[in-house]
mmCIF file of C-alpha atoms in Angstrom:
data_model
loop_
_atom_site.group_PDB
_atom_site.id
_atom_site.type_symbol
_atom_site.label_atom_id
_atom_site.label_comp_id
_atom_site.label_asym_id
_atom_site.label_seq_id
_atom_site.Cartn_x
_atom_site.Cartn_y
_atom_site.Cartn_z
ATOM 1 C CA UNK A 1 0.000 0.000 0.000
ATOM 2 C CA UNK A 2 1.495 3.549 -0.773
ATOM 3 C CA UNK A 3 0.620 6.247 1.698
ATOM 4 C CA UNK A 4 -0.002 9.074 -0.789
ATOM 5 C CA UNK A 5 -2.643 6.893 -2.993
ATOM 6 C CA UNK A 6 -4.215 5.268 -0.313
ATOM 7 C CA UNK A 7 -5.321 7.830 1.860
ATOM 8 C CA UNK A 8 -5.907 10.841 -1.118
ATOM 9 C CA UNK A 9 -8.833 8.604 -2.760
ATOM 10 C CA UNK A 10 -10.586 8.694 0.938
ATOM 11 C CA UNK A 11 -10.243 11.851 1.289
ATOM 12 C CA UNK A 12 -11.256 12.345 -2.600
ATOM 13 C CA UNK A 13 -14.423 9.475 -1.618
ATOM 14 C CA UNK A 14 -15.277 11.285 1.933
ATOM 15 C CA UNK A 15 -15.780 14.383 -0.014
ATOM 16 C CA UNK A 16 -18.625 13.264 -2.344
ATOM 17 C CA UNK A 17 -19.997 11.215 -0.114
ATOM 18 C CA UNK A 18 -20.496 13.777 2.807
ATOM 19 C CA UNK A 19 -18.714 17.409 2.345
ATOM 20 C CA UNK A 20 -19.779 18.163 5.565
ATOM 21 C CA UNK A 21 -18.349 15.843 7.653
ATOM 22 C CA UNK A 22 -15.026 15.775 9.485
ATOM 23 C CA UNK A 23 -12.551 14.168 7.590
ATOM 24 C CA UNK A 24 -11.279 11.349 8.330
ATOM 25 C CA UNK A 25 -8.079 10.300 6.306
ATOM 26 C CA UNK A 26 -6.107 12.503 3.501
ATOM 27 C CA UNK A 27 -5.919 15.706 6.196
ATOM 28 C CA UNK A 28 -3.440 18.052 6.180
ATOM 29 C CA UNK A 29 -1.710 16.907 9.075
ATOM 30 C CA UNK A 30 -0.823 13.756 7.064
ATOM 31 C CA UNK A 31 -2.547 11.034 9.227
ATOM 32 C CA UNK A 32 -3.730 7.625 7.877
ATOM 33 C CA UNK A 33 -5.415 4.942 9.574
ATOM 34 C CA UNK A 34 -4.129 2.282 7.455
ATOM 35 C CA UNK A 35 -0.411 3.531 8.211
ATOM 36 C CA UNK A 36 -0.903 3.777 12.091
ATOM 37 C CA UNK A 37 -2.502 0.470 11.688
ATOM 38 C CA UNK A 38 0.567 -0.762 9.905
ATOM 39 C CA UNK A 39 2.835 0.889 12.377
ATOM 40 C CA UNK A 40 0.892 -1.253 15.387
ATOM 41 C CA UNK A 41 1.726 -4.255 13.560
ATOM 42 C CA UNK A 42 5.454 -3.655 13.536
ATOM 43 C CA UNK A 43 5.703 -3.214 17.262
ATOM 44 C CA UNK A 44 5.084 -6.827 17.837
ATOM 45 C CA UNK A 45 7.174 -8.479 16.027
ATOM 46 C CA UNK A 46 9.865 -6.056 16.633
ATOM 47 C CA UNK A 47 9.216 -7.226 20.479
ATOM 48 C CA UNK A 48 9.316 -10.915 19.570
ATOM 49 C CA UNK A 49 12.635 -10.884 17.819
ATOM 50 C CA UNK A 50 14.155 -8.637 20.635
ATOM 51 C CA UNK A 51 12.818 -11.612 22.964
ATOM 52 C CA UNK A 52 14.179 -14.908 20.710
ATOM 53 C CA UNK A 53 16.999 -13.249 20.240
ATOM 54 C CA UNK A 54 17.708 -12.601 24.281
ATOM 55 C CA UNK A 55 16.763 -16.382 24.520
ATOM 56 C CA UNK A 56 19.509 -17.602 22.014
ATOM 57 C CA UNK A 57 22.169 -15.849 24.181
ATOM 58 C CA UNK A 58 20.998 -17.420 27.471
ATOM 59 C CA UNK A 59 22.552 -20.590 27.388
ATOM 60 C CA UNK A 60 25.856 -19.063 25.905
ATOM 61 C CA UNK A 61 26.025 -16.523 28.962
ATOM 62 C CA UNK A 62 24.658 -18.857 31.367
ATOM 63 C CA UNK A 63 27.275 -22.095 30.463
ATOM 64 C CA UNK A 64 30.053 -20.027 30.669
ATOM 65 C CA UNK A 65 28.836 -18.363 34.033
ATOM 66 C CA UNK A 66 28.455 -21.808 35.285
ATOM 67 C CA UNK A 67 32.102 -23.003 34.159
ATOM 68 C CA UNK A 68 33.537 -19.904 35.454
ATOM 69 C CA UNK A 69 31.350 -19.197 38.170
ATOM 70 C CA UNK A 70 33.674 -16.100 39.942
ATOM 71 C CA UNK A 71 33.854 -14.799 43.190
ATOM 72 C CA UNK A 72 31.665 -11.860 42.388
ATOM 73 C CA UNK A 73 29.044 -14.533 41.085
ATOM 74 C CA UNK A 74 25.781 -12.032 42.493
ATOM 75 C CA UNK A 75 27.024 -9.227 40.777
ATOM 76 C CA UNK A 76 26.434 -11.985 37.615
ATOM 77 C CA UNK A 77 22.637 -11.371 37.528
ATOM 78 C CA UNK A 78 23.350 -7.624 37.153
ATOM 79 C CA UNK A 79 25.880 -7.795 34.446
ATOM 80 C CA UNK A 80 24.842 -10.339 32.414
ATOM 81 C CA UNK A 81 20.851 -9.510 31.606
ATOM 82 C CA UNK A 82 22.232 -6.056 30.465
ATOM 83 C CA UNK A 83 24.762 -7.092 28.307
ATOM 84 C CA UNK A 84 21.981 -9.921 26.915
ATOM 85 C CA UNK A 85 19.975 -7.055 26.481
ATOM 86 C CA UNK A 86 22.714 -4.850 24.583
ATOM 87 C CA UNK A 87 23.346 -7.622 22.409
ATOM 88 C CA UNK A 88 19.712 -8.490 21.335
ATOM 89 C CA UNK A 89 18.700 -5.145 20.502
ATOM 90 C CA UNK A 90 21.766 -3.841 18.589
ATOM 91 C CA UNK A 91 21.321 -7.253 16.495
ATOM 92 C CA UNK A 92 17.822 -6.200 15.882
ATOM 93 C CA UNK A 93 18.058 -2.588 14.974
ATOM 94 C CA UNK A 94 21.953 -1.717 14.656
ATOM 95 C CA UNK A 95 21.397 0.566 17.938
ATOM 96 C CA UNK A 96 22.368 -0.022 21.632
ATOM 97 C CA UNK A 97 19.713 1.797 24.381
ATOM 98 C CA UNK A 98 21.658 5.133 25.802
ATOM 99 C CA UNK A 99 19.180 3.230 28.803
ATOM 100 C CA UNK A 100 21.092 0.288 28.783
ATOM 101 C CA UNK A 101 24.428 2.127 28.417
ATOM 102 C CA UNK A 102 24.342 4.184 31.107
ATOM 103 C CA UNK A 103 22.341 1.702 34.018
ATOM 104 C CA UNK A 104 25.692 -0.721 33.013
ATOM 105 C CA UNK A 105 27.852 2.229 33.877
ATOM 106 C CA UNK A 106 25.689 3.432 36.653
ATOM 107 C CA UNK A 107 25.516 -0.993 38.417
ATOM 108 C CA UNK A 108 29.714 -0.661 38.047
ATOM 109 C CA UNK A 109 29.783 2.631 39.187
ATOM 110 C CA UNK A 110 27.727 0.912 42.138
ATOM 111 C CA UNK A 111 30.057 -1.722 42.655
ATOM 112 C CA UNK A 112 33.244 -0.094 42.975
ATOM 113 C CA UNK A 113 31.779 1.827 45.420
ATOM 114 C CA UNK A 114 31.414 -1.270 47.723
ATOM 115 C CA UNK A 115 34.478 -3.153 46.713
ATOM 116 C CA UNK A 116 36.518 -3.584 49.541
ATOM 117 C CA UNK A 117 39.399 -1.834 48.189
ATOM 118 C CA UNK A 118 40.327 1.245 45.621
ATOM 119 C CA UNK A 119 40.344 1.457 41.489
ATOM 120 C CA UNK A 120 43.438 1.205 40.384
ATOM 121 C CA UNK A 121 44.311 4.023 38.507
ATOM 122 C CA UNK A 122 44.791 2.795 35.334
ATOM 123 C CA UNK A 123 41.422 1.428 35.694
ATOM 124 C CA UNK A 124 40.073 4.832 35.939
ATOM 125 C CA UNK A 125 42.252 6.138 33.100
ATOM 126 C CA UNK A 126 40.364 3.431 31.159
ATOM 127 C CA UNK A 127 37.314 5.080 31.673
ATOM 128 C CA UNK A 128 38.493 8.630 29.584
ATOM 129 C CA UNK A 129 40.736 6.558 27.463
ATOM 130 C CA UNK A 130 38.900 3.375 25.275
ATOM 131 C CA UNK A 131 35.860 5.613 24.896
ATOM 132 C CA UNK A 132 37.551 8.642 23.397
ATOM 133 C CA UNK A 133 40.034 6.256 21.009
ATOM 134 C CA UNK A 134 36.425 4.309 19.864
ATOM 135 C CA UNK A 135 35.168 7.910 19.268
ATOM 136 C CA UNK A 136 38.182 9.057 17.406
ATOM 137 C CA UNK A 137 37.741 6.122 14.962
ATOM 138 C CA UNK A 138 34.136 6.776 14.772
ATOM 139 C CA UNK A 139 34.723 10.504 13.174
ATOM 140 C CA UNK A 140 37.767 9.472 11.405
ATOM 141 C CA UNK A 141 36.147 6.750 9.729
ATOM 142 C CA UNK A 142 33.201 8.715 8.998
ATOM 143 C CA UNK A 143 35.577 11.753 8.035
ATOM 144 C CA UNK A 144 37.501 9.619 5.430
ATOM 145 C CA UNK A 145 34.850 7.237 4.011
ATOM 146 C CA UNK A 146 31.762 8.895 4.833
ATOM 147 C CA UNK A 147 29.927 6.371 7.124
ATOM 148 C CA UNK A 148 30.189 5.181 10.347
ATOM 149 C CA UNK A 149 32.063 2.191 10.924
ATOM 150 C CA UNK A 150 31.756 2.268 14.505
ATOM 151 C CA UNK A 151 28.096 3.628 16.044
ATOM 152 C CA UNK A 152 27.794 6.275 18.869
ATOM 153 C CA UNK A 153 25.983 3.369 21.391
ATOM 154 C CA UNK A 154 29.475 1.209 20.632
ATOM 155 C CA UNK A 155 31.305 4.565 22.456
ATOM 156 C CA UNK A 156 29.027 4.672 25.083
ATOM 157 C CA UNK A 157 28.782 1.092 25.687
ATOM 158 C CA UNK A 158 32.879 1.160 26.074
ATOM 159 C CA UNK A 159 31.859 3.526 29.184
ATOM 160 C CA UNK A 160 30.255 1.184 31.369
ATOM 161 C CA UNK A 161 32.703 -1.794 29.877
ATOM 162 C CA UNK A 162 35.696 0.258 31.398
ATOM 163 C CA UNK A 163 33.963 0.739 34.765
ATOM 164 C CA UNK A 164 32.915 -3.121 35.078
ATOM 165 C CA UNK A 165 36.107 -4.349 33.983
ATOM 166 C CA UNK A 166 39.117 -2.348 34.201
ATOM 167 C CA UNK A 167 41.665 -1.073 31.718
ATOM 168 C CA UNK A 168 43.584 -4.342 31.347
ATOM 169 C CA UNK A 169 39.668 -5.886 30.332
ATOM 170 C CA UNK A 170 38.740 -2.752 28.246
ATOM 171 C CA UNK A 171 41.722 -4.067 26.002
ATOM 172 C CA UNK A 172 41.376 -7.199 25.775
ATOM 173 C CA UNK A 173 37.505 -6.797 24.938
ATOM 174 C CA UNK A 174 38.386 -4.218 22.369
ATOM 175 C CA UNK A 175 41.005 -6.572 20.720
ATOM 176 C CA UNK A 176 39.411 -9.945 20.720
ATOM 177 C CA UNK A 177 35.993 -8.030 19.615
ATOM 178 C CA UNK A 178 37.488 -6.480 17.014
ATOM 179 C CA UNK A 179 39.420 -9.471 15.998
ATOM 180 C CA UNK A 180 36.393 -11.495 16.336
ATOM 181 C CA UNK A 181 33.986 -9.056 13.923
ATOM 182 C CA UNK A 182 36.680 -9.005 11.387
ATOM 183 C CA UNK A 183 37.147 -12.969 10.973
ATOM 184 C CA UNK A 184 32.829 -13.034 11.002
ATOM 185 C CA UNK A 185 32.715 -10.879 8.082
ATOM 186 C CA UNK A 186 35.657 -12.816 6.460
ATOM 187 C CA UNK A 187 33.412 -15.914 7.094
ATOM 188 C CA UNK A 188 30.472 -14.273 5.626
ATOM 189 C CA UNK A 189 32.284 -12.957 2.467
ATOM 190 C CA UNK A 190 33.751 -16.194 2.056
ATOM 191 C CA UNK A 191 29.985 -17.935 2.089
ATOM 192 C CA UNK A 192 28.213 -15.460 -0.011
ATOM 193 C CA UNK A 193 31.276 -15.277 -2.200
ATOM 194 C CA UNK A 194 31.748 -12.025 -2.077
ATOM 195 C CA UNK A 195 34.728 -9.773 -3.164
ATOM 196 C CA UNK A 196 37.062 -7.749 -0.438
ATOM 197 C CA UNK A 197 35.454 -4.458 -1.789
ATOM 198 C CA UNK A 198 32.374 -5.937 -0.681
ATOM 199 C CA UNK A 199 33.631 -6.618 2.347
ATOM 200 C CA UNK A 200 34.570 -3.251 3.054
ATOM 201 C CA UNK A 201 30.926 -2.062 2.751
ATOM 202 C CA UNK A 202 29.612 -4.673 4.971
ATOM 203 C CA UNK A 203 28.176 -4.072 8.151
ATOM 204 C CA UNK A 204 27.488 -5.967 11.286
ATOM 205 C CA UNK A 205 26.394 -5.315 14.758
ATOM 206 C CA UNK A 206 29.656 -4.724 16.765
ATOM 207 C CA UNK A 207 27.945 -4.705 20.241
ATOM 208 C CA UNK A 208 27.394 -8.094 20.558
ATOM 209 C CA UNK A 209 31.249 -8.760 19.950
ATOM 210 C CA UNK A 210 31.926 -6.333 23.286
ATOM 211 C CA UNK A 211 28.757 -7.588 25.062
ATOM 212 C CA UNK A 212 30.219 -11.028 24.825
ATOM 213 C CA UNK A 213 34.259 -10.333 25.468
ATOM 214 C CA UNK A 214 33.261 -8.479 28.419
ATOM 215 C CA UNK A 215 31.743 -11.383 29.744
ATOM 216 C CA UNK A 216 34.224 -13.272 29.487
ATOM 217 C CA UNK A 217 36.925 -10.312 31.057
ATOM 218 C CA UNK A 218 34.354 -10.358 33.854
ATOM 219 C CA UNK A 219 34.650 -14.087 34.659
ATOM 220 C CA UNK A 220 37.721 -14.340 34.541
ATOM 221 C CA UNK A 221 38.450 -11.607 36.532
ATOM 222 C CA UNK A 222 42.619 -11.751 36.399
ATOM 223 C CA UNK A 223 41.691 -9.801 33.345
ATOM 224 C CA UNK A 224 40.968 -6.410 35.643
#
């Protein structure tokens, strides 16, 4: 259905039927019932693919909690559900929830303030430092080839990943996730058979890549 047809012949068919009566589609304003209705529909499914997609990361988190299982196992149920949730949703739309973002760097804010002992500093130097790098790329990246290769929610993501698990953990989730989205779209080129310019026009959610490293930094907690 195309907006501009659809809703001009009701307005065109309200006119001769009854000039004097409201109208109902066609308006100035540019409403249509059969685009709201359409719009309804959407929200659903959006929903149900956020909530598969949440499911098909449960038993990856949850086996490798259980392997692991750290000395900071409550703080577990905090962590993990938002970095499920991270991962989900920037699969599903290419975006990360400034929500999600900044409760995960509010919860670590939280828990250094209980930890028995002080930051290090480097640890708070990671903080200012992995964010503003991941930002630097994101303009120069955009500056030179005129897209973003790295999204804002990434940045702001790296926030609350430096908080929860320290510089030393910032790094190595920045390296193995990078490492890790480069040899995926590698291994997709290579199925669809598609040429390295290709590749470099590609795009894939990069969250879930962090979301996931910084799991695993958090387990293993040697990494802070």
């Amino acid at each position: 259905m195309r907006y501009g047809e659809e809703c001009g012949n009701d307005h065109e068919q309200s006119e001769n039927d009854d000039q004097g009566k409201t109208r109902t589609s066609g308006s100035s304003d540019g409403f249509c019932p059969h685009r709201l209705s359409d719009n309804l529909k959407e929200v659903p499914e959006t929903h149900a693919k956020t909530c598969w997609l949440t499911l098909y990361h449960l038993p990856i988190y949850a086996g490798s909690a259980l392997l692991a299982w750290p000395d900071e196992w409550p703080w577990l149920f905090v962590l993990g559900p938002l970095l499920i949730l991270a991962s989900a949703v920037d699969i599903e739309r290419f975006e990360i929830p400034d929500g999600v973002s900044a409760f995960l760097a509010l919860t670590g804010l939280g828990r250094l303030a209980i930890a028995p002992t002080l930051p290090a500093l480097s640890d708070l130097v990671a903080i200012l430092i992995w964010p503003s790098l991941a930002l630097t790329i994101c303009w120069g990246y955009y500056r030179f080839r005129g897209w973003h290769g790295l999204g804002g929610g990434d940045v702001k993501l790296l926030i609350g990943i430096a908080i929860w698990v320290g510089f030393d953990g910032a790094t190595f989730v920045i390296l193995g996730a990078s490492i890790s989205a480069l040899l995926t779209l590698v291994g997709l080129a290579m199925i669809q058979q598609k040429s390295l310019r290709d590749l470099t026009v590609s795009a894939i959610a990069f969250g879930p890549f962090l979301c996931l490293f910084t799991w695993v930094a958090f387990l293993y907690g040697g990494l802070r």
